[in-house]
Amino acid sequence: MNTTESDGSQLILALSKGRIFDDTLPLLEAAGITVTENPETSRKLILNTNDPGVRVLIVRATDVPTYVQHGAADFGVAGKDVLLEHGGEGLYQPIDLHIAECRMSVAVNAGFDYETAVRQGARLRVATKFVNTARQHFASKGVHVDLIKLYGSMELAPLVGLSDAIVDVVSTGGTLRANNLVEVEKIMDISSRLVVNQAALKLKRERLQPILDAFQRASSKG
Ligand code: AMP
């Protein structure tokens, strides 16, 4: 059977495909764990490792905190952007892994005078996936905003007049440039964190701690 229950002998790690999966592999290797299946070529959502006691769940990035919070995974890796939106309830966050680093920023159409709009107290329409972070940011600046929740392709919103601005994660800035958008304000730096289910930390400490230590050592090296 290919289902899994997080019993006492098994450790379940939740990861998302792409950058976080790729950047977590060397950390797992440092803990002596090799993932023996490739999520890009396999359609499997539960991957085996060389350690029969460790398996990896492939979930959407925004779902990682939920799997760990409810104990369906013992630990996981998620971006600070995702964790802030989730709220971090039921999660222990012991380590900043310094992977998938980027920043959360405000961007607008190249022709839009953001500074003046803010100074004049204009009410801004802001499209974003990160509504909690955006709400907090603009509230702290005293800027009135109407938030428009989107699930992807935020860059499109100002181009078609859906919003005046977006709040999104930016890495190289290439996506913004390609869509004639300009980054006008950095809200915060983002990196991915290891999150651990609070009950698992107590009940499976013996199994988890050496892995957490290896992650800590490997992530502070670079
Ligand atoms: P870039 O063009 O390099 O600035 O990358 C920006 C695009 O990639 C945006 O659409 C982001 O949603 C996505 N992106 C970049 N870095 C990350 C990251 N660390 N985590 C999640 N999404 C990212």
Coordinates of N, CA and C and ligand atoms in Angstrom, one line a residue:
M1 N 0.8 -1.2 0.0 CA 0.0 0.0 0.0 C 0.9 1.2 0.0
N2 N 0.4 2.3 -0.7 CA 1.3 3.4 -0.8 C 0.8 4.6 0.0
T3 N -0.1 4.3 1.0 CA -0.5 5.4 1.9 C 0.5 5.5 3.1
T4 N 0.3 6.5 3.8 CA 1.2 6.6 5.0 C 0.5 7.2 6.2
E5 N 0.9 6.7 7.3 CA 0.4 7.3 8.6 C 1.6 7.7 9.3
S6 N 1.6 8.9 10.0 CA 2.8 9.3 10.7 C 2.8 8.6 12.0
D7 N 3.2 7.3 12.0 CA 3.3 6.6 13.3 C 4.7 6.9 13.9
G8 N 4.9 6.3 15.1 CA 6.1 6.6 15.9 C 7.4 6.3 15.2
S9 N 7.4 5.3 14.3 CA 8.6 4.9 13.7 C 9.0 5.6 12.4
Q10 N 8.0 6.3 11.8 CA 8.2 7.0 10.5 C 8.3 8.4 10.7
L11 N 9.2 9.0 9.9 CA 9.2 10.5 9.9 C 8.7 10.9 8.5
I12 N 7.8 11.9 8.5 CA 7.3 12.4 7.2 C 7.6 13.8 7.1
L13 N 8.2 14.1 5.9 CA 8.7 15.5 5.6 C 7.8 16.0 4.5
A14 N 7.3 17.2 4.6 CA 6.4 17.8 3.6 C 7.3 18.9 2.8
L15 N 7.3 18.7 1.5 CA 8.1 19.7 0.7 C 7.2 20.0 -0.5
S16 N 7.5 21.2 -1.1 CA 6.9 21.6 -2.4 C 7.9 21.4 -3.5
K17 N 7.4 21.1 -4.7 CA 8.3 20.8 -5.9 C 9.0 22.1 -6.3
G18 N 10.1 22.0 -7.0 CA 10.8 23.2 -7.5 C 11.9 23.6 -6.6
R19 N 12.0 24.9 -6.4 CA 13.1 25.5 -5.7 C 13.3 25.0 -4.3
I20 N 12.2 24.8 -3.6 CA 12.4 24.4 -2.2 C 12.8 22.9 -2.1
F21 N 12.2 22.1 -3.0 CA 12.6 20.7 -3.0 C 14.1 20.6 -3.4
D22 N 14.5 21.3 -4.5 CA 15.9 21.2 -5.0 C 16.9 21.7 -3.9
D23 N 16.5 22.8 -3.2 CA 17.5 23.4 -2.2 C 17.5 22.6 -0.9
T24 N 16.4 21.8 -0.7 CA 16.4 21.0 0.5 C 17.2 19.7 0.4
L25 N 17.3 19.2 -0.9 CA 18.1 17.9 -1.1 C 19.5 17.9 -0.5
P26 N 20.3 19.0 -0.7 CA 21.6 18.9 -0.1 C 21.6 18.9 1.5
L27 N 20.5 19.5 2.0 CA 20.4 19.5 3.5 C 20.0 18.1 4.0
L28 N 19.2 17.4 3.2 CA 18.8 16.1 3.6 C 20.1 15.2 3.4
E29 N 20.8 15.4 2.4 CA 22.1 14.6 2.2 C 23.0 14.8 3.4
A30 N 23.1 16.0 3.9 CA 23.9 16.3 5.1 C 23.5 15.5 6.3
A31 N 22.2 15.1 6.3 CA 21.6 14.3 7.4 C 21.7 12.8 7.0
G32 N 22.3 12.5 5.9 CA 22.4 11.1 5.5 C 21.2 10.6 4.8
I33 N 20.3 11.5 4.3 CA 19.1 11.0 3.7 C 19.1 11.4 2.2
T34 N 18.9 10.4 1.3 CA 18.8 10.6 -0.1 C 17.4 10.3 -0.6
V35 N 16.8 11.2 -1.3 CA 15.5 11.0 -1.8 C 15.7 10.1 -3.1
T36 N 15.1 9.0 -3.2 CA 15.4 8.0 -4.3 C 14.4 8.1 -5.4
E37 N 13.5 9.1 -5.4 CA 12.6 9.3 -6.5 C 12.6 10.8 -6.9
N38 N 12.3 11.1 -8.1 CA 12.3 12.5 -8.6 C 10.9 12.9 -8.8
P39 N 10.5 14.0 -8.1 CA 9.1 14.4 -8.2 C 8.8 15.0 -9.6
E40 N 9.8 15.5 -10.3 CA 9.6 16.1 -11.6 C 9.2 15.0 -12.7
T41 N 9.7 13.8 -12.5 CA 9.5 12.7 -13.5 C 8.5 11.7 -13.0
S42 N 8.3 11.6 -11.7 CA 7.3 10.7 -11.1 C 6.1 11.4 -10.8
R43 N 4.9 10.8 -10.9 CA 3.7 11.4 -10.5 C 3.4 11.1 -9.0
K44 N 4.3 10.4 -8.4 CA 4.0 10.0 -7.0 C 4.0 11.2 -6.1
L45 N 3.2 11.2 -5.1 CA 3.1 12.3 -4.1 C 3.8 11.9 -2.8
I46 N 4.1 10.6 -2.6 CA 4.8 10.1 -1.5 C 6.1 9.5 -2.0
L47 N 7.2 10.1 -1.7 CA 8.5 9.6 -2.2 C 9.3 8.9 -1.1
N48 N 10.0 7.8 -1.5 CA 10.8 7.1 -0.6 C 12.2 7.7 -0.5
T49 N 12.9 7.4 0.5 CA 14.3 7.8 0.7 C 15.1 6.5 0.9
N50 N 16.4 6.7 1.0 CA 17.3 5.6 1.3 C 17.1 5.1 2.8
D51 N 16.4 5.9 3.6 CA 16.1 5.5 5.0 C 14.6 5.1 5.0
P52 N 14.4 3.8 5.3 CA 13.0 3.3 5.3 C 12.1 4.1 6.3
G53 N 12.7 4.8 7.3 CA 12.0 5.5 8.3 C 11.7 6.9 7.9
V54 N 12.1 7.3 6.7 CA 11.8 8.7 6.3 C 11.2 8.8 4.9
R55 N 10.0 9.4 4.8 CA 9.4 9.6 3.5 C 9.1 11.1 3.3
V56 N 8.9 11.4 2.0 CA 8.7 12.8 1.7 C 7.3 13.0 1.0
L57 N 6.5 13.9 1.5 CA 5.2 14.2 0.8 C 5.5 15.4 -0.1
I58 N 4.9 15.3 -1.3 CA 5.0 16.5 -2.2 C 3.6 17.2 -2.2
V59 N 3.6 18.4 -1.7 CA 2.4 19.2 -1.6 C 2.6 20.6 -2.1
R60 N 1.5 21.3 -2.3 CA 1.7 22.7 -2.8 C 2.4 23.5 -1.7
A61 N 3.2 24.5 -2.1 CA 3.9 25.3 -1.1 C 3.0 25.9 0.0
T62 N 1.8 26.4 -0.4 CA 1.0 27.0 0.6 C 0.3 25.9 1.5
D63 N 0.4 24.7 1.2 CA -0.2 23.6 2.0 C 0.8 23.0 3.0
V64 N 2.1 23.3 2.8 CA 3.1 22.7 3.7 C 2.7 23.0 5.2
P65 N 2.5 24.2 5.6 CA 2.2 24.5 7.0 C 1.0 23.7 7.5
T66 N 0.0 23.5 6.7 CA -1.3 22.8 7.1 C -1.0 21.4 7.4
Y67 N -0.2 20.7 6.5 CA 0.1 19.3 6.7 C 0.9 19.1 8.0
V68 N 1.8 20.1 8.3 CA 2.6 19.9 9.5 C 1.8 20.3 10.7
Q69 N 1.0 21.3 10.6 CA 0.1 21.7 11.8 C -0.7 20.6 12.2
H70 N -1.3 19.8 11.3 CA -2.2 18.8 11.6 C -1.5 17.4 11.9
G71 N -0.2 17.4 11.7 CA 0.5 16.2 12.1 C 0.5 15.1 10.9
A72 N 0.0 15.5 9.8 CA 0.0 14.6 8.6 C 1.5 14.5 8.1
A73 N 2.2 15.5 8.4 CA 3.7 15.5 8.2 C 4.3 15.9 9.5
D74 N 5.5 15.4 9.9 CA 6.1 15.7 11.1 C 6.9 17.0 11.0
F75 N 7.4 17.3 9.8 CA 8.2 18.5 9.6 C 8.1 18.9 8.1
G76 N 8.5 20.1 7.8 CA 8.4 20.6 6.4 C 9.2 21.8 6.2
V77 N 9.3 22.2 4.9 CA 10.0 23.4 4.6 C 9.1 24.4 3.9
A78 N 9.0 25.6 4.4 CA 8.1 26.6 3.8 C 8.7 28.0 3.9
G79 N 8.3 28.8 2.9 CA 8.8 30.2 2.8 C 8.2 31.0 3.9
K80 N 9.0 32.1 4.3 CA 8.4 33.0 5.3 C 7.1 33.6 4.8
D81 N 7.0 33.9 3.5 CA 5.8 34.5 2.9 C 4.6 33.6 3.2
V82 N 4.8 32.3 3.0 CA 3.7 31.3 3.2 C 3.4 31.2 4.7
L83 N 4.4 31.2 5.5 CA 4.2 31.0 7.0 C 3.5 32.2 7.5
L84 N 3.8 33.4 7.1 CA 3.1 34.6 7.6 C 1.6 34.6 7.2
E85 N 1.3 34.1 6.0 CA -0.1 34.0 5.6 C -0.8 32.9 6.4
H86 N -0.2 31.8 6.7 CA -0.8 30.7 7.4 C -1.0 31.1 8.9
G87 N -0.1 31.8 9.4 CA -0.2 32.3 10.8 C 0.7 31.5 11.8
G88 N 1.2 30.3 11.3 CA 2.2 29.6 12.1 C 1.6 28.8 13.3
E89 N 0.3 28.7 13.4 CA -0.4 28.0 14.5 C 0.1 26.5 14.5
G90 N 0.4 26.0 15.7 CA 0.8 24.6 15.9 C 2.2 24.2 15.3
L91 N 2.9 25.3 14.9 CA 4.2 25.0 14.3 C 5.4 25.5 15.1
Y92 N 6.4 24.7 15.2 CA 7.6 25.2 15.8 C 8.6 25.5 14.7
Q93 N 9.2 26.7 14.7 CA 10.1 27.1 13.6 C 11.5 27.2 14.1
P94 N 12.2 26.2 14.1 CA 13.5 26.2 14.7 C 14.6 26.8 13.9
I95 N 14.5 26.7 12.5 CA 15.7 27.0 11.7 C 15.3 27.8 10.5
D96 N 16.1 28.9 10.3 CA 16.0 29.6 9.0 C 17.1 28.9 8.1
L97 N 16.6 28.3 7.0 CA 17.5 27.5 6.2 C 18.3 28.3 5.2
H98 N 17.9 29.6 5.1 CA 18.6 30.5 4.1 C 18.5 29.9 2.7
I99 N 17.4 29.2 2.3 CA 17.2 28.8 0.9 C 16.0 29.5 0.3
A100 N 15.9 29.4 -1.0 CA 14.9 30.1 -1.8 C 14.7 31.5 -1.3
E101 N 15.9 32.2 -1.2 CA 15.8 33.6 -0.7 C 15.3 34.5 -1.8
C102 N 14.5 35.5 -1.4 CA 13.9 36.5 -2.3 C 13.4 37.6 -1.4
R103 N 12.5 38.4 -1.9 CA 12.0 39.5 -1.1 C 10.5 39.7 -1.5
M104 N 9.8 40.3 -0.5 CA 8.4 40.6 -0.8 C 8.3 42.1 -1.0
S105 N 7.8 42.5 -2.2 CA 7.8 43.9 -2.6 C 6.5 44.4 -3.1
V106 N 6.4 45.7 -3.2 CA 5.3 46.4 -3.9 C 5.8 46.8 -5.2
A107 N 5.0 46.5 -6.3 CA 5.3 46.9 -7.6 C 4.1 47.5 -8.3
V108 N 4.4 48.5 -9.2 CA 3.4 49.2 -9.9 C 3.7 49.3 -11.4
N109 N 2.8 49.7 -12.2 CA 3.1 50.0 -13.7 C 4.2 51.1 -13.7
A110 N 5.0 50.9 -14.7 CA 6.2 51.9 -14.9 C 5.8 53.3 -14.8
G111 N 4.6 53.6 -15.3 CA 4.2 55.0 -15.4 C 3.4 55.5 -14.1
F112 N 3.2 54.7 -13.2 CA 2.4 55.1 -12.0 C 3.3 55.7 -10.9
D113 N 2.9 56.9 -10.4 CA 3.7 57.6 -9.4 C 3.2 57.2 -8.0
Y114 N 3.8 56.1 -7.6 CA 3.4 55.5 -6.3 C 3.7 56.5 -5.1
E115 N 4.9 57.1 -5.1 CA 5.2 58.0 -4.0 C 4.2 59.1 -3.8
T116 N 3.8 59.7 -4.9 CA 2.9 60.8 -4.9 C 1.5 60.3 -4.4
A117 N 1.1 59.2 -5.0 CA -0.2 58.6 -4.6 C -0.3 58.3 -3.1
V118 N 0.8 57.8 -2.5 CA 0.9 57.5 -1.1 C 0.9 58.8 -0.3
R119 N 1.7 59.8 -0.8 CA 1.8 61.1 -0.1 C 0.4 61.8 -0.1
Q120 N -0.3 61.7 -1.2 CA -1.6 62.4 -1.2 C -2.7 61.6 -0.6
G121 N -2.4 60.5 0.0 CA -3.4 59.7 0.7 C -4.4 59.0 -0.2
A122 N -4.0 58.7 -1.4 CA -4.9 58.1 -2.4 C -5.3 56.7 -1.8
R123 N -6.5 56.2 -2.1 CA -6.9 54.8 -1.8 C -6.4 53.9 -2.9
L124 N -5.5 53.0 -2.6 CA -4.9 52.1 -3.6 C -5.6 50.8 -3.7
R125 N -5.7 50.3 -4.9 CA -6.2 48.9 -5.1 C -4.9 48.1 -5.3
V126 N -4.8 47.1 -4.4 CA -3.6 46.2 -4.4 C -4.0 44.8 -4.6
A127 N -3.5 44.2 -5.6 CA -3.7 42.7 -5.9 C -2.6 41.9 -5.4
T128 N -2.9 40.8 -4.7 CA -1.9 40.0 -4.1 C -2.5 38.6 -3.6
K129 N -1.5 37.7 -3.5 CA -1.8 36.4 -2.9 C -1.6 36.5 -1.4
F130 N -0.8 37.5 -1.0 CA -0.4 37.6 0.4 C -1.2 38.7 1.1
V131 N -2.5 38.5 1.3 CA -3.3 39.5 1.8 C -3.0 39.9 3.2
N132 N -2.6 39.0 4.1 CA -2.3 39.3 5.5 C -1.1 40.2 5.6
T133 N -0.1 39.8 4.9 CA 1.2 40.6 4.9 C 0.9 42.0 4.3
A134 N 0.2 42.0 3.2 CA -0.1 43.3 2.5 C -0.9 44.2 3.4
R135 N -1.9 43.6 4.1 CA -2.8 44.4 4.9 C -2.0 45.1 6.1
Q136 N -1.1 44.2 6.7 CA -0.3 44.7 7.8 C 0.7 45.8 7.3
H137 N 1.3 45.6 6.1 CA 2.3 46.6 5.6 C 1.6 47.9 5.4
F138 N 0.5 47.9 4.7 CA -0.1 49.2 4.4 C -0.7 49.9 5.6
A139 N -1.2 49.1 6.5 CA -1.8 49.6 7.8 C -0.7 50.3 8.6
S140 N 0.5 49.7 8.6 CA 1.6 50.3 9.4 C 2.1 51.6 8.7
K141 N 1.8 51.8 7.4 CA 2.2 53.0 6.8 C 1.1 54.0 6.8
G142 N -0.1 53.6 7.3 CA -1.3 54.5 7.2 C -1.9 54.7 5.8
V143 N -1.6 53.7 4.9 CA -2.1 53.8 3.6 C -3.4 53.0 3.4
H144 N -4.4 53.7 2.9 CA -5.7 53.0 2.7 C -5.7 52.1 1.5
V145 N -6.0 50.8 1.6 CA -6.0 50.0 0.4 C -7.2 49.1 0.3
D146 N -7.6 48.8 -0.9 CA -8.6 47.8 -1.2 C -7.8 46.6 -1.7
L147 N -7.8 45.5 -0.9 CA -7.0 44.3 -1.3 C -7.9 43.4 -2.2
I148 N -7.2 43.0 -3.3 CA -7.9 42.1 -4.3 C -7.1 40.7 -4.2
K149 N -7.7 39.7 -3.7 CA -7.0 38.4 -3.6 C -6.9 37.7 -4.9
L150 N -5.7 37.4 -5.3 CA -5.4 36.5 -6.5 C -4.7 35.3 -6.0
Y151 N -4.7 34.3 -6.9 CA -4.0 33.0 -6.6 C -2.7 32.8 -7.5
G152 N -2.5 33.7 -8.4 CA -1.3 33.6 -9.3 C -1.3 34.7 -10.3
S153 N -0.2 34.8 -11.1 CA 0.0 35.8 -12.1 C -0.4 37.2 -11.7
M154 N 0.1 37.6 -10.5 CA -0.2 38.9 -9.9 C 0.2 40.0 -10.9
E155 N 1.3 39.8 -11.6 CA 1.8 40.8 -12.5 C 0.8 41.3 -13.5
L156 N -0.2 40.5 -13.8 CA -1.2 40.9 -14.8 C -2.1 42.0 -14.4
A157 N -2.3 42.0 -13.1 CA -3.4 42.9 -12.5 C -3.2 44.4 -12.9
P158 N -2.0 45.0 -12.7 CA -1.9 46.4 -13.0 C -1.9 46.6 -14.5
L159 N -1.5 45.6 -15.3 CA -1.5 45.8 -16.7 C -2.9 45.9 -17.3
V160 N -3.9 45.3 -16.7 CA -5.2 45.3 -17.3 C -6.2 46.2 -16.4
G161 N -5.6 46.9 -15.5 CA -6.4 47.9 -14.7 C -7.2 47.3 -13.6
L162 N -6.8 46.0 -13.2 CA -7.5 45.4 -12.1 C -7.0 46.0 -10.8
S163 N -5.8 46.5 -10.7 CA -5.2 47.1 -9.5 C -4.2 48.2 -9.9
D164 N -3.9 49.0 -8.8 CA -2.9 50.0 -9.0 C -1.5 49.5 -8.7
A165 N -1.5 48.5 -7.8 CA -0.2 47.9 -7.3 C -0.4 46.4 -7.1
I166 N 0.8 45.7 -7.0 CA 0.7 44.3 -6.5 C 1.7 44.2 -5.3
V167 N 1.5 43.2 -4.5 CA 2.5 42.7 -3.6 C 2.8 41.3 -3.9
D168 N 4.1 41.1 -4.2 CA 4.5 39.7 -4.7 C 5.9 39.5 -4.3
V169 N 6.4 38.2 -4.4 CA 7.8 37.9 -4.2 C 8.6 38.1 -5.4
V170 N 9.7 38.7 -5.2 CA 10.6 39.1 -6.3 C 12.0 38.4 -6.1
S171 N 12.5 37.8 -7.1 CA 13.9 37.2 -6.9 C 14.9 38.0 -7.8
T172 N 14.9 37.8 -9.1 CA 15.9 38.6 -9.9 C 15.2 39.9 -10.4
G173 N 13.9 40.0 -10.4 CA 13.2 41.2 -10.9 C 12.9 41.0 -12.4
G174 N 13.3 39.9 -12.9 CA 13.0 39.6 -14.4 C 11.6 39.6 -14.8
T175 N 10.7 39.0 -13.9 CA 9.3 38.9 -14.2 C 8.7 40.3 -14.2
L176 N 9.0 41.1 -13.3 CA 8.5 42.5 -13.2 C 8.9 43.2 -14.5
R177 N 10.2 43.2 -14.8 CA 10.7 43.9 -16.0 C 10.0 43.5 -17.3
A178 N 9.8 42.2 -17.4 CA 9.2 41.6 -18.6 C 7.8 42.1 -18.8
N179 N 7.2 42.6 -17.7 CA 5.8 43.1 -17.7 C 5.7 44.6 -17.5
N180 N 6.8 45.2 -17.6 CA 6.9 46.7 -17.5 C 6.4 47.2 -16.2
L181 N 6.7 46.5 -15.1 CA 6.4 46.9 -13.8 C 7.7 47.3 -13.0
V182 N 7.5 48.1 -12.1 CA 8.6 48.6 -11.3 C 8.4 48.3 -9.8
E183 N 9.5 47.8 -9.2 CA 9.5 47.6 -7.8 C 9.7 48.9 -7.0
V184 N 8.7 49.3 -6.2 CA 8.8 50.6 -5.6 C 9.0 50.5 -4.1
E185 N 8.9 49.4 -3.5 CA 9.0 49.3 -2.0 C 9.3 47.8 -1.6
K186 N 10.4 47.6 -0.9 CA 10.6 46.2 -0.3 C 9.9 46.1 1.0
I187 N 9.1 45.1 1.2 CA 8.4 44.9 2.4 C 9.2 44.1 3.4
M188 N 9.8 43.0 2.9 CA 10.7 42.2 3.8 C 11.5 41.2 3.0
D189 N 12.6 40.8 3.6 CA 13.4 39.7 3.0 C 12.7 38.4 3.3
I190 N 12.8 37.4 2.4 CA 12.1 36.1 2.5 C 13.1 35.0 2.4
S191 N 13.0 34.0 3.2 CA 13.8 32.8 3.0 C 12.9 31.6 3.5
S192 N 13.4 30.4 3.3 CA 12.6 29.3 3.7 C 13.0 28.8 5.1
R193 N 12.0 28.3 5.8 CA 12.2 27.9 7.2 C 11.9 26.4 7.4
L194 N 12.5 25.7 8.3 CA 12.1 24.4 8.7 C 11.0 24.6 9.7
V195 N 9.9 23.9 9.5 CA 8.8 23.9 10.5 C 8.6 22.5 11.0
V196 N 8.3 22.4 12.3 CA 8.1 21.1 12.9 C 6.8 21.0 13.7
N197 N 6.1 19.9 13.6 CA 4.8 19.7 14.3 C 5.2 19.7 15.8
Q198 N 4.5 20.5 16.6 CA 4.9 20.6 18.0 C 4.8 19.3 18.8
A199 N 3.8 18.4 18.5 CA 3.7 17.1 19.2 C 4.8 16.2 18.7
A200 N 5.1 16.2 17.4 CA 6.2 15.4 16.9 C 7.5 15.7 17.5
L201 N 7.7 17.0 17.8 CA 9.0 17.4 18.4 C 9.2 16.8 19.7
K202 N 8.1 16.6 20.4 CA 8.2 15.9 21.8 C 8.3 14.4 21.6
L203 N 7.4 13.8 20.8 CA 7.2 12.4 20.7 C 8.3 11.7 19.9
K204 N 8.9 12.4 18.9 CA 9.8 11.8 18.0 C 11.2 12.5 18.1
R205 N 11.4 13.2 19.2 CA 12.6 14.0 19.4 C 13.9 13.2 19.0
E206 N 14.0 12.0 19.4 CA 15.2 11.2 19.2 C 15.5 11.0 17.7
R207 N 14.4 10.8 17.0 CA 14.6 10.6 15.5 C 14.8 12.0 14.8
L208 N 14.1 13.0 15.3 CA 14.1 14.3 14.6 C 15.4 15.1 14.9
Q209 N 15.8 15.1 16.1 CA 16.9 16.0 16.5 C 18.2 15.9 15.7
P210 N 18.7 14.7 15.4 CA 19.9 14.6 14.5 C 19.7 15.2 13.2
I211 N 18.4 15.1 12.6 CA 18.2 15.7 11.3 C 18.1 17.2 11.4
L212 N 17.5 17.7 12.5 CA 17.4 19.2 12.7 C 18.9 19.7 12.9
D213 N 19.7 19.0 13.6 CA 21.1 19.4 13.8 C 21.8 19.5 12.5
A214 N 21.7 18.5 11.7 CA 22.4 18.4 10.4 C 21.9 19.6 9.5
F215 N 20.6 19.8 9.5 CA 20.0 20.9 8.7 C 20.6 22.3 9.2
Q216 N 20.7 22.4 10.5 CA 21.2 23.6 11.1 C 22.7 23.8 10.7
R217 N 23.5 22.8 10.8 CA 24.9 22.9 10.4 C 25.1 23.2 8.9
A218 N 24.3 22.5 8.1 CA 24.5 22.6 6.6 C 24.0 24.0 6.2
S219 N 22.9 24.5 6.8 CA 22.4 25.7 6.3 C 23.1 27.0 6.8
S220 N 23.9 26.8 7.9 CA 24.6 28.0 8.3 C 26.0 28.0 7.7
K221 N 26.4 27.0 7.0 CA 27.7 26.9 6.3 C 27.8 27.9 5.2
G222 N 26.7 27.9 4.4 CA 26.8 28.7 3.2 C 26.4 30.1 3.4
Ligands
AMP1 P1 12.0 36.8 -10.7 O1 11.5 37.0 -12.1 O2 13.3 36.1 -10.6 O3 12.0 38.1 -9.9 O4 11.0 35.8 -10.0 C1 9.7 36.3 -9.6 C2 8.7 35.2 -9.9 O5 9.1 34.0 -9.4 C3 7.4 35.6 -9.2 O6 6.3 35.4 -10.0 C4 7.4 34.8 -7.9 O7 6.1 34.4 -7.6 C5 8.4 33.6 -8.2 N1 9.4 33.5 -7.1 C6 10.7 33.9 -7.1 N2 11.3 33.5 -6.0 C7 10.5 32.8 -5.3 C8 10.6 32.2 -4.0 N3 11.7 32.1 -3.3 N4 9.5 31.6 -3.6 C9 8.3 31.6 -4.3 N5 8.2 32.2 -5.5 C10 9.2 32.8 -6.0

